C-alpha positions as MATLAB code, in Angstrom:
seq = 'XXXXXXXXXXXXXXXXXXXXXXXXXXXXXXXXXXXXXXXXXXXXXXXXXXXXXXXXXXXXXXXXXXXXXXXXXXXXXXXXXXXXXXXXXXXXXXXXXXXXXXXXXXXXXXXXXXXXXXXXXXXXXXXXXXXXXXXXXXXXXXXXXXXXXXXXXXXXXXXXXXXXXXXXXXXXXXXXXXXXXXXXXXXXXXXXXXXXXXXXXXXXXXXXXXXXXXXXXXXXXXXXXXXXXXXXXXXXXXXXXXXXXXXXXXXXXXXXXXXXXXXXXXXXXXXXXXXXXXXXXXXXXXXXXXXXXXXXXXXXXXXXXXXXXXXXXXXXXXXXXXXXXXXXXXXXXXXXXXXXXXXXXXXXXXXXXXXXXXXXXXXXXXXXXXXXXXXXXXXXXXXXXXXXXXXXXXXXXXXXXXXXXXXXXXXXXXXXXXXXXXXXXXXXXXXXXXXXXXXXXXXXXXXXXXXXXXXXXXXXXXXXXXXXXXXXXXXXXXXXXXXXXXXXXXXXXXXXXXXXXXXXXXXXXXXXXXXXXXXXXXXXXXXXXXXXXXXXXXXXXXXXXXXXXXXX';
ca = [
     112.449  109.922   80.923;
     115.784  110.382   82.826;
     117.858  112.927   80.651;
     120.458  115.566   81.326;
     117.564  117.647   78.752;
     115.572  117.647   81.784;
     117.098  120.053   83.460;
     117.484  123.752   81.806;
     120.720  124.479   82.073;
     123.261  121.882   83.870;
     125.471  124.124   85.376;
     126.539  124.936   89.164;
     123.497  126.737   89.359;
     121.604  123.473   89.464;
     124.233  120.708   90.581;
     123.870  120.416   94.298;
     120.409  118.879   93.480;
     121.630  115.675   91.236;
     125.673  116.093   91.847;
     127.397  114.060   95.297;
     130.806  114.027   95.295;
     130.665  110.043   94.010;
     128.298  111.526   91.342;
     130.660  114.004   89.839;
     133.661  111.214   90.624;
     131.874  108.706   88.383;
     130.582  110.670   85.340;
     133.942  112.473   85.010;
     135.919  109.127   84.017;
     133.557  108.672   81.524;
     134.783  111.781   79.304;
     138.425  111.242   80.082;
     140.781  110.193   76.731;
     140.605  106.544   78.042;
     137.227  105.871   77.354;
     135.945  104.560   73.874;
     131.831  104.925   73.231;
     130.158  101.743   72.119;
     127.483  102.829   69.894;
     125.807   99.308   68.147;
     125.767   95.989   69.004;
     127.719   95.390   66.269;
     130.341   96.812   67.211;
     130.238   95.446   71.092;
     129.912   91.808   69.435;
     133.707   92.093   67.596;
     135.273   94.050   70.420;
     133.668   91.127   72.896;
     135.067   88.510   70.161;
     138.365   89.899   70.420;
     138.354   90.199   74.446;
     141.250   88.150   76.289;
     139.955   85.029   77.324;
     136.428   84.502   75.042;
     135.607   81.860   73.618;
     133.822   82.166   69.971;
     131.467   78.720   70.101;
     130.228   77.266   66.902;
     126.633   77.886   67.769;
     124.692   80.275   65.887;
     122.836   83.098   67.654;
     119.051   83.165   66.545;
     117.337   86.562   65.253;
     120.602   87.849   65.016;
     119.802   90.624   62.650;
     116.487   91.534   64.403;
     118.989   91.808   67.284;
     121.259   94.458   65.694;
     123.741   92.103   65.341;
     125.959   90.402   62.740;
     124.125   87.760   60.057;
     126.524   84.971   61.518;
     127.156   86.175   64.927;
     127.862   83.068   67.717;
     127.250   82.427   71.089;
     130.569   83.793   73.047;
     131.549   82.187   76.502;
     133.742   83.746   79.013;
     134.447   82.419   82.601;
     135.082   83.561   86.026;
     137.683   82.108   88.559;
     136.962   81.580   91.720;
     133.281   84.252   92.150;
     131.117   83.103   89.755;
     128.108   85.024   92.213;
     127.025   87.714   93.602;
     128.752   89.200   96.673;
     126.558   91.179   98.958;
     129.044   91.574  101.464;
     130.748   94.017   99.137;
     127.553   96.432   98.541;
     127.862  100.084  100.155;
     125.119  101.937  100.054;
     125.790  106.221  100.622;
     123.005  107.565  102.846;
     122.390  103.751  104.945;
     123.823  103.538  108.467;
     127.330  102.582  109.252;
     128.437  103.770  105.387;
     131.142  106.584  105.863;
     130.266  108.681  102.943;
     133.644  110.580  102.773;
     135.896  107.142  102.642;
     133.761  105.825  100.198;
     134.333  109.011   97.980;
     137.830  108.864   98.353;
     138.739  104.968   97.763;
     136.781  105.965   94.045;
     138.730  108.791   93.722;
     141.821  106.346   94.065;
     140.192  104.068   91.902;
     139.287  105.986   89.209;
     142.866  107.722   88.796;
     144.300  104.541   88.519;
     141.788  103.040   85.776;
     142.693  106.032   83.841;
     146.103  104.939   82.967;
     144.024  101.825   80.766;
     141.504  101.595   78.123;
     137.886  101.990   78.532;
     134.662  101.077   76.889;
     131.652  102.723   77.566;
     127.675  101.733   76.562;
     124.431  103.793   77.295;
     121.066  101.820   77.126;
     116.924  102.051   78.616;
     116.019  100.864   81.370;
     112.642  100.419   81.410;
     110.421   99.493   78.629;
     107.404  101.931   78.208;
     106.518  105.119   77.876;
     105.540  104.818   81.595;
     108.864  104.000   83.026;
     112.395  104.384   81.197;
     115.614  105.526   82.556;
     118.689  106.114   80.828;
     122.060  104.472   82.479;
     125.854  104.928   81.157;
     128.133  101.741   81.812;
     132.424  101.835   81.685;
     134.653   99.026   82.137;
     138.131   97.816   80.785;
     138.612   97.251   77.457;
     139.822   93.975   78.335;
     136.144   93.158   80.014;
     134.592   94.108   76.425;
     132.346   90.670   76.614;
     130.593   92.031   79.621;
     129.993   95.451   78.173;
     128.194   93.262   74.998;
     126.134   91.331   77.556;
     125.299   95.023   78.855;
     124.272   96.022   75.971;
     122.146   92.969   75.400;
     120.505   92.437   78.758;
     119.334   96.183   78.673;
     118.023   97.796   75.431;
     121.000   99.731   74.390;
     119.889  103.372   72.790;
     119.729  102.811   68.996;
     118.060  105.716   66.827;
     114.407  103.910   67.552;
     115.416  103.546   71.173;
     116.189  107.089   71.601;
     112.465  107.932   69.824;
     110.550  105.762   72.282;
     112.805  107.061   75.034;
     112.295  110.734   74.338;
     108.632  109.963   74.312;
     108.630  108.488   77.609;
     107.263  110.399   81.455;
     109.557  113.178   82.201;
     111.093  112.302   85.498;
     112.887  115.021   87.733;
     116.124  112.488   87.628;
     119.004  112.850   86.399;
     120.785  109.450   84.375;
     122.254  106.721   85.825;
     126.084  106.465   85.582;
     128.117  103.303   86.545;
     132.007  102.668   86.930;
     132.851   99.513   87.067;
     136.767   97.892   87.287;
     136.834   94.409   88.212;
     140.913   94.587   88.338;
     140.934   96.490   91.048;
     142.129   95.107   94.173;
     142.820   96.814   97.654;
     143.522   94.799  100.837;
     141.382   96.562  102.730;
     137.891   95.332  100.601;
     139.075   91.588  100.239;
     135.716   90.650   98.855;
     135.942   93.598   96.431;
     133.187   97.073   96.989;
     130.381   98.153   95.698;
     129.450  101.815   96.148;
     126.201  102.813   95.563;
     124.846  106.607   95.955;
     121.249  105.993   94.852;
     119.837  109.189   95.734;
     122.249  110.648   92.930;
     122.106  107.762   90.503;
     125.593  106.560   90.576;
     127.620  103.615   91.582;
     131.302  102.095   91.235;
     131.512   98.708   91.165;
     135.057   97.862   91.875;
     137.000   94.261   92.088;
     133.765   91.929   90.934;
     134.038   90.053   87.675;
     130.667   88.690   87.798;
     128.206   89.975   85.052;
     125.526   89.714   87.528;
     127.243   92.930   89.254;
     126.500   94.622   86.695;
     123.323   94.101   85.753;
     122.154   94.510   89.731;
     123.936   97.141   90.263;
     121.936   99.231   87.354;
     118.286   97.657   88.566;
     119.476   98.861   92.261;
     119.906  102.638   90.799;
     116.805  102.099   88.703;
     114.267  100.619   91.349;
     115.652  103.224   93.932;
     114.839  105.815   91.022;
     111.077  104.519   89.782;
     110.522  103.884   94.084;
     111.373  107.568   94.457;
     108.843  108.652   91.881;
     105.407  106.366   92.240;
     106.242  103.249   91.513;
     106.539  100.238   93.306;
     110.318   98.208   92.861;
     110.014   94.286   91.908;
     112.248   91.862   91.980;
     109.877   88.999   90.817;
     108.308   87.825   87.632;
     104.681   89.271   86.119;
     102.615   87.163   83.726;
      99.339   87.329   82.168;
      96.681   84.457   81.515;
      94.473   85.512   78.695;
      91.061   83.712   80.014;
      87.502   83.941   78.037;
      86.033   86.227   80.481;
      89.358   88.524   81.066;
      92.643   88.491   82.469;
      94.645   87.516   85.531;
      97.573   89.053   86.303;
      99.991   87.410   88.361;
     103.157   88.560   89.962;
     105.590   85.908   91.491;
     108.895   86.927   94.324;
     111.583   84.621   94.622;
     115.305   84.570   95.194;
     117.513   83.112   92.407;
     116.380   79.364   92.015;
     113.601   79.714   93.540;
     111.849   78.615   90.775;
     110.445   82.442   89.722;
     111.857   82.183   85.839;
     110.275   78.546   85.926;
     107.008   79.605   86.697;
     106.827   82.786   85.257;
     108.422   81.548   81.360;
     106.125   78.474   81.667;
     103.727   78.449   78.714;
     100.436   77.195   79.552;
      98.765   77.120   76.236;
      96.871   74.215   76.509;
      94.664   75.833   78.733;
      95.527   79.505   78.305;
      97.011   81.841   76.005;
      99.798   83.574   78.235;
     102.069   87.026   77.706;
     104.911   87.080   80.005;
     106.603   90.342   80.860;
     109.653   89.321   82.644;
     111.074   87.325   84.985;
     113.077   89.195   87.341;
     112.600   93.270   87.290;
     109.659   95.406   86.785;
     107.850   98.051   88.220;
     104.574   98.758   89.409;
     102.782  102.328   89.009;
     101.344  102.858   92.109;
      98.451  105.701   90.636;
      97.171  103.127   87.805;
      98.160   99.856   88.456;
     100.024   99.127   85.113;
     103.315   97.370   85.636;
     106.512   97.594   82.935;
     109.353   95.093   82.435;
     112.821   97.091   82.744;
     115.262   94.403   80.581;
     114.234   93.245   77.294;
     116.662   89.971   77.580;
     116.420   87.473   80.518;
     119.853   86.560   82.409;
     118.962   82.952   83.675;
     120.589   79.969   85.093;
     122.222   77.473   82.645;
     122.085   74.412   85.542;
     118.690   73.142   83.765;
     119.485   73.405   80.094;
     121.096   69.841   78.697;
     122.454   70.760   75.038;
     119.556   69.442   73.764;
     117.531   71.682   75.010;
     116.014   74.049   72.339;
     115.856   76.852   74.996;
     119.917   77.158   74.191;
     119.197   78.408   70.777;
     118.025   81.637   72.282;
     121.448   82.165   74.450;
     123.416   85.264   73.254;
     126.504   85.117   76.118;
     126.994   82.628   78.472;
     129.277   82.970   81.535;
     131.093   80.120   83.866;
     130.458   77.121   81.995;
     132.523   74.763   79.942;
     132.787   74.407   76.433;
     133.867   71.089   74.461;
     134.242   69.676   70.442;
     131.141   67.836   69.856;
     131.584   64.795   66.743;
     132.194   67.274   64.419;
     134.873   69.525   65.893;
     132.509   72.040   66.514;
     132.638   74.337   69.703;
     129.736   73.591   71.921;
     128.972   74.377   75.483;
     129.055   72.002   78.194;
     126.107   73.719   80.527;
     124.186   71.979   83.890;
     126.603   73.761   86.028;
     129.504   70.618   85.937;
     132.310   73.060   85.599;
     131.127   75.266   88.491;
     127.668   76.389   90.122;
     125.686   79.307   88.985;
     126.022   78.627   84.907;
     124.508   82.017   83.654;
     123.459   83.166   80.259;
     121.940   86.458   78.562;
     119.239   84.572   76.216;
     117.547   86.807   73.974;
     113.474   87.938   74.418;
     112.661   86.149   71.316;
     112.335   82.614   73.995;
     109.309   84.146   74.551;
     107.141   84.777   71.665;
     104.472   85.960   73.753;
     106.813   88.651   75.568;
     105.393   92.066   76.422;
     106.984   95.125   77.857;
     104.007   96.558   79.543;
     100.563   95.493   80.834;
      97.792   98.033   81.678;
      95.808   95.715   84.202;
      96.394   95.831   88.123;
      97.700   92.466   89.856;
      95.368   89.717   90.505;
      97.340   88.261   92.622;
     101.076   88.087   94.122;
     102.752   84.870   94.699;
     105.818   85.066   97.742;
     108.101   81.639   96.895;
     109.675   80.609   99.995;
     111.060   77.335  100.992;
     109.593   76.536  104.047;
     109.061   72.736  104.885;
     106.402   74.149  107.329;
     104.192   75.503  104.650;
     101.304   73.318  102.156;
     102.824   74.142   98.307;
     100.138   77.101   98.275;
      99.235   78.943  101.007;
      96.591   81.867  100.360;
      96.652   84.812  102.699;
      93.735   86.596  103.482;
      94.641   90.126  105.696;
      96.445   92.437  104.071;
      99.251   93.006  106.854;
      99.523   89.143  107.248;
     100.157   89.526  103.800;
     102.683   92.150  103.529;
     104.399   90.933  106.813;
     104.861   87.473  104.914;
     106.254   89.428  102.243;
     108.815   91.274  104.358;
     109.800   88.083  105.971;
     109.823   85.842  102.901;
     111.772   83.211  103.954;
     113.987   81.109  101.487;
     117.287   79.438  101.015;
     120.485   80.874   99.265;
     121.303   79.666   95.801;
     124.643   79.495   93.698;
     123.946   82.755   92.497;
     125.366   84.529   95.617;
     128.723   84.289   96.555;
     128.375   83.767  100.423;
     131.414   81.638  101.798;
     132.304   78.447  102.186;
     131.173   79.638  106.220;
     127.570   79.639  104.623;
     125.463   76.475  104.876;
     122.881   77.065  101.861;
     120.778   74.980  103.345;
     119.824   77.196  106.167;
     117.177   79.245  105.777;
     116.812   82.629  105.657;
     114.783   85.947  105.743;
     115.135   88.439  102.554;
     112.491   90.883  102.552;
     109.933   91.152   99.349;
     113.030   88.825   97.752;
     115.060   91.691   96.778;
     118.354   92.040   98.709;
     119.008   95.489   96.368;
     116.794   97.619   98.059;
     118.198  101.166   98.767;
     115.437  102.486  101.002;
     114.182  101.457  104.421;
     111.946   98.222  104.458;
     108.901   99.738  105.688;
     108.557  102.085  102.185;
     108.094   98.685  100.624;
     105.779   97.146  103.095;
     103.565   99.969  102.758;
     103.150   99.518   98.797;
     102.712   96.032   98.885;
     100.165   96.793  101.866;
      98.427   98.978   99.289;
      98.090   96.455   96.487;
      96.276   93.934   99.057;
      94.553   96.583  100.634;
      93.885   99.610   98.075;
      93.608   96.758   94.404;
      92.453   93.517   96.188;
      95.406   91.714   95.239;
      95.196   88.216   96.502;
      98.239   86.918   98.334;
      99.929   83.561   98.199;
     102.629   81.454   99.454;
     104.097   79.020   97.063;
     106.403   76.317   98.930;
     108.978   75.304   95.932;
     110.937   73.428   98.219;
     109.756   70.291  100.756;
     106.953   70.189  102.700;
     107.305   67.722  105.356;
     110.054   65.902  103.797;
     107.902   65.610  100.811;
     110.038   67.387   97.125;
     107.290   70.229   96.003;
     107.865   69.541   92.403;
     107.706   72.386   89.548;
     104.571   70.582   87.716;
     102.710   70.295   91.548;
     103.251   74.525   91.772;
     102.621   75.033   88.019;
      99.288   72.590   88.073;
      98.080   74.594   91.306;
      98.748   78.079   89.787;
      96.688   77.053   86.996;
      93.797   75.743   89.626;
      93.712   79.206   91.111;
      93.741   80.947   87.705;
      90.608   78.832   86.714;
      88.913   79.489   90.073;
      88.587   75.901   90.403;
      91.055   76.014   93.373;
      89.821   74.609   96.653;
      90.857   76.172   99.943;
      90.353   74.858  103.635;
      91.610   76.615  106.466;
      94.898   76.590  107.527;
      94.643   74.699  111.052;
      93.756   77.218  113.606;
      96.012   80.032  112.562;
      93.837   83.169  111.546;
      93.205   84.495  107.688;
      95.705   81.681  106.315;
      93.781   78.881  104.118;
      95.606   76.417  102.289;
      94.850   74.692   98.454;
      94.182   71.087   99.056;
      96.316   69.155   96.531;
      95.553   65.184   96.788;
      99.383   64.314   97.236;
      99.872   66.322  100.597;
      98.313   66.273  103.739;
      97.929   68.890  106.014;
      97.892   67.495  109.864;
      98.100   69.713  112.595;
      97.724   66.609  115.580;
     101.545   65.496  115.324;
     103.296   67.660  117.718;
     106.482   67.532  115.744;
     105.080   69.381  113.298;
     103.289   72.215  115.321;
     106.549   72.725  117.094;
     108.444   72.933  113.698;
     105.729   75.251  112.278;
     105.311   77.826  115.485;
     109.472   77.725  115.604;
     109.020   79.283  111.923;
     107.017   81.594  113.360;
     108.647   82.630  115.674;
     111.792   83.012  113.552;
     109.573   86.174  111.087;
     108.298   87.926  114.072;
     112.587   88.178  115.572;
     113.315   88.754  112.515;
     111.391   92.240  112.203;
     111.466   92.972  115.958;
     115.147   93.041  115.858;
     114.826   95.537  112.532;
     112.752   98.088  115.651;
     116.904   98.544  116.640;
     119.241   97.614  114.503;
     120.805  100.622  112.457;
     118.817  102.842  114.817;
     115.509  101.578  113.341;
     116.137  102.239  109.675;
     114.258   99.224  108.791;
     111.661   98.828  111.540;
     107.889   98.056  110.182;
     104.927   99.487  111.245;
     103.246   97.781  114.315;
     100.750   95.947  112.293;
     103.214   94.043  110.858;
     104.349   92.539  113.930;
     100.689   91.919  115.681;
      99.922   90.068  112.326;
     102.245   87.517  113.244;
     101.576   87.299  116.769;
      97.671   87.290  116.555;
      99.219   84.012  113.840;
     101.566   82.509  116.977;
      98.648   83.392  119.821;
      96.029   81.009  117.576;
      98.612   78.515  117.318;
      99.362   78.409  121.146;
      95.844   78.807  121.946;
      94.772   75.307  120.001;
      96.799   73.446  122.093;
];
């Protein structure tokens, strides 16, 4: 429990350890005249209603009154213009190398005395959905941005009277709340792509000239993973699922970048074989004393690109951002989804899309699943040393998606390197290697590759990694090694061949290689070695390249 309660008396006698200067800059605006509270969901729906620029669609929301919401409430739409992503190059993080504290401090100074010449709206919800875990965080935007304080309020579980019961029941954390400013009107020449100020160690953050929900809703799991890392648990940005079997449990964590294919396997029922609970598909957190792991959102913010209208997964969207919307036969408002007006489609759908959503689990991991798209890699790739496991992690390599806006410089095609899949990450790299090192090493986690993209110019489909999930899961999974290269086996699937004789591929594969183990020796330098890994991470991979040369 993250409350202001926590500390005796909050007072200058205690500030200097949970006040920064960003800290006190932040919470301020959100007493000032300006700023109206937002206290139901109720309320948030008809202020988002009447917000410039929303669109009220004919389409009913379902469980709206189990929601908190209005009997007849509809699914609103509002677009973007030209960001309809995620922009990392705006992200400043206090306390990394390279970030000038002070002229962060002062551009949200600047920014704050100019938003207080307009109306706010302001939201407080949970983050974190157990007694084990829960944080609270304070959100203020413009008035006119009302539809993204509703999705706010929605994607997180805003403090009703119950909320505040389980809340106050929760682990007392030495914390302080988190508090986040955001303006997306604000413009200064000298942050083209917009800014993003983040002082995690105090639990605040400013999120200035970024329209994008997505901001938002990453920019409170940043302050809450840095929080729950700080204090035993271990930050994921992946989704957790349970399969119920007759003689127990598996638990199984997947990491992936945005369309990756992490919702798809993760909200994928298998209930003709197994009974299944899901607990989320993008944040959660792992205790690191017991094991148990809790989902932080109760709603799911997913891609709209694979939901045709008739889809009955759409009955379960609350807000949906950048997409069209058209008159079907009967003049009705409907959307027009599958990402034809622009990429990255997005929608806050409700947790009732899963009626076999929980918000905490008690068992440790079975096993962790990195995605990656690698053309290199068999779909499913089992790892069997714990630091080839958590160097695999720390080099997970993938390919961007329309969820980040990157450039048109970018090719998305290109493949890249983002560490344990979470580019949020607030702390150096090697905190995280170390507690994923400890789940392989300490619980026994199994590891795993899943390929969701090509292997050898061969389309990985969803059903191939879904059928061999469900292989491993029944233990009837069958493993051979993985050519020559040391503790790396891979699950033989009938419709791909593994062939180490064409040269082609060797070169391809040790290239890949090659690529991980630059990746984290250049991390030994770069910002003075804030990121460098521990040694065994690197001699994992090169004991892996040595085997490879050696079976030449």
């Amino acid at each position: 429990m993250t409350t202001k309660q926590q500390f005796p008396i909050r007072d200058v006698t205690t500030a200097s350890g949970y006040f920064s200067p960003l800290k006190a800059t932040v919470e301020t605006a959100f007493y000032g005249t300006n700023v109206r509270p937002v206290t139901t969901l109720t309320e948030a729906y008809e202020l988002a209603k009447a917000a410039p620029g929303v669109i009220i669609t004919d389409l009913p929301i379902q469980h709206a009154s189990d929601l908190g919401l209005p009997e007849d409430a509809r699914i609103l739409v509002a677009n973007d213009g030209l960001v309809v992503g995620r922009t990392a190059a705006a992200r400043r993080i206090i306390g990394q190398p390279g970030v000038d504290a002070n002229t962060m401090v002062k551009v949200a100074r600047e920014a704050v005395f100019q938003g207080g010449r307009k109306r706010f709206l302001s939201g407080r919800v949970a983050v974190g959905l157990s007694p084990d875990f829960s944080v609270e965080a304070h959100m203020m935007l413009p008035e006119a941005y009302a539809n993204n304080l509703y999705s706010y309020l929605l994607n997180f579980q805003i403090m009703t009277a119950e909320a505040e019961k389980h809340y106050a029941r929760s682990r007392p954390l030495p914390e302080d709340d988190l508090y986040l400013y955001a303006d997306p009107d604000w413009h200064d020449p000298a942050y083209p792509d917009g800014l993003a100020i983040f002082d995690p160690l105090h639990n605040a953050a400013i999120i200035l000239g970024l329209r994008y929900f997505g901001e938002l809703k990453k920019g409170t799991l940043t302050l809450a993973w840095a929080t729950a890392h700080r204090n035993g648990f271990v930050a994921c940005h992946g989704g957790m699922k349970q399969y119920q079997r007759q003689d127990g449990t598996f638990t199984m964590a997947a990491f992936g970048l945005s369309g990756s294919g992490k919702s798809t396997i993760t909200l994928t029922s298998h209930g003709d074989r197994y009974p299944v609970k899901v607990l989320h598909d993008d944040a959660f957190v792992i205790d690191r004393q017991t094991g148990a792991t809790t989902a932080l959102e109760p709603a799911y913010f997913d891609k709209t690109q694979d939901y045709p209208l008739s889809d009955p997964g759409i009955r379960y969207f609350l807000t949906v951002q950048n997409v069209g919307v058209t008159l079907d036969d009967h003049d009705r408002k409907t959307l027009v989804t599958e990402d034809i007006r622009n990429g990255n489609g997005r929608t806050v759908k409700s947790r009732f899309v899963t009626p076999n959503r929980v918000d905490h689990l008690t068992q440790s991991i079975d096993a962790v699943f990195w995605i990656m798209k690698d053309d290199t890699l068999p779909p499913v790739v089992r790892i069997e040393n714990p630091d080839l496991a958590a160097a695999f992690g720390a080099t997970l390599a993938t390919k961007r998606s329309t969820a980040e806006n990157v450039g048109a410089h970018v090719d998305r095609d290109q493949l890249v390197i983002e560490p344990f899949a979470n580019p949020f990450r607030c702390y150096p790299l090697a905190e995280d290697y170390q507690d994923f090192y400890e789940l392989f090493q300490e619980r026994g986690t199994t590891c795993y590759i899943l390929n969701t993209g090509f292997y050898r110019g061969q389309k990985v489909k969803p059903a191939d990694t879904l059928d061999a999930i469900a292989a491993i899961v029944d233990g009837t999974a069958q493993f051979q090694p993985f050519g020559p290269l040391p503790d790396m086996s891979y699950l033989v699937l009938p419709t791909f061949k593994v062939d180490f004789t064409t040269p082609d591929y060797r070169a391809l594969l040790r290239k890949r290689l090659e690529a991980r183990l630059a990746f984290l020796t250049t991390k030994e330098t770069a910002d003075g070695g804030y990121d460098k890994l521990p040694e065994a991470a690197t001699h994992a991979l090169e004991k892996v390249l040595t085997a490879l040369s050696e079976s030449n």
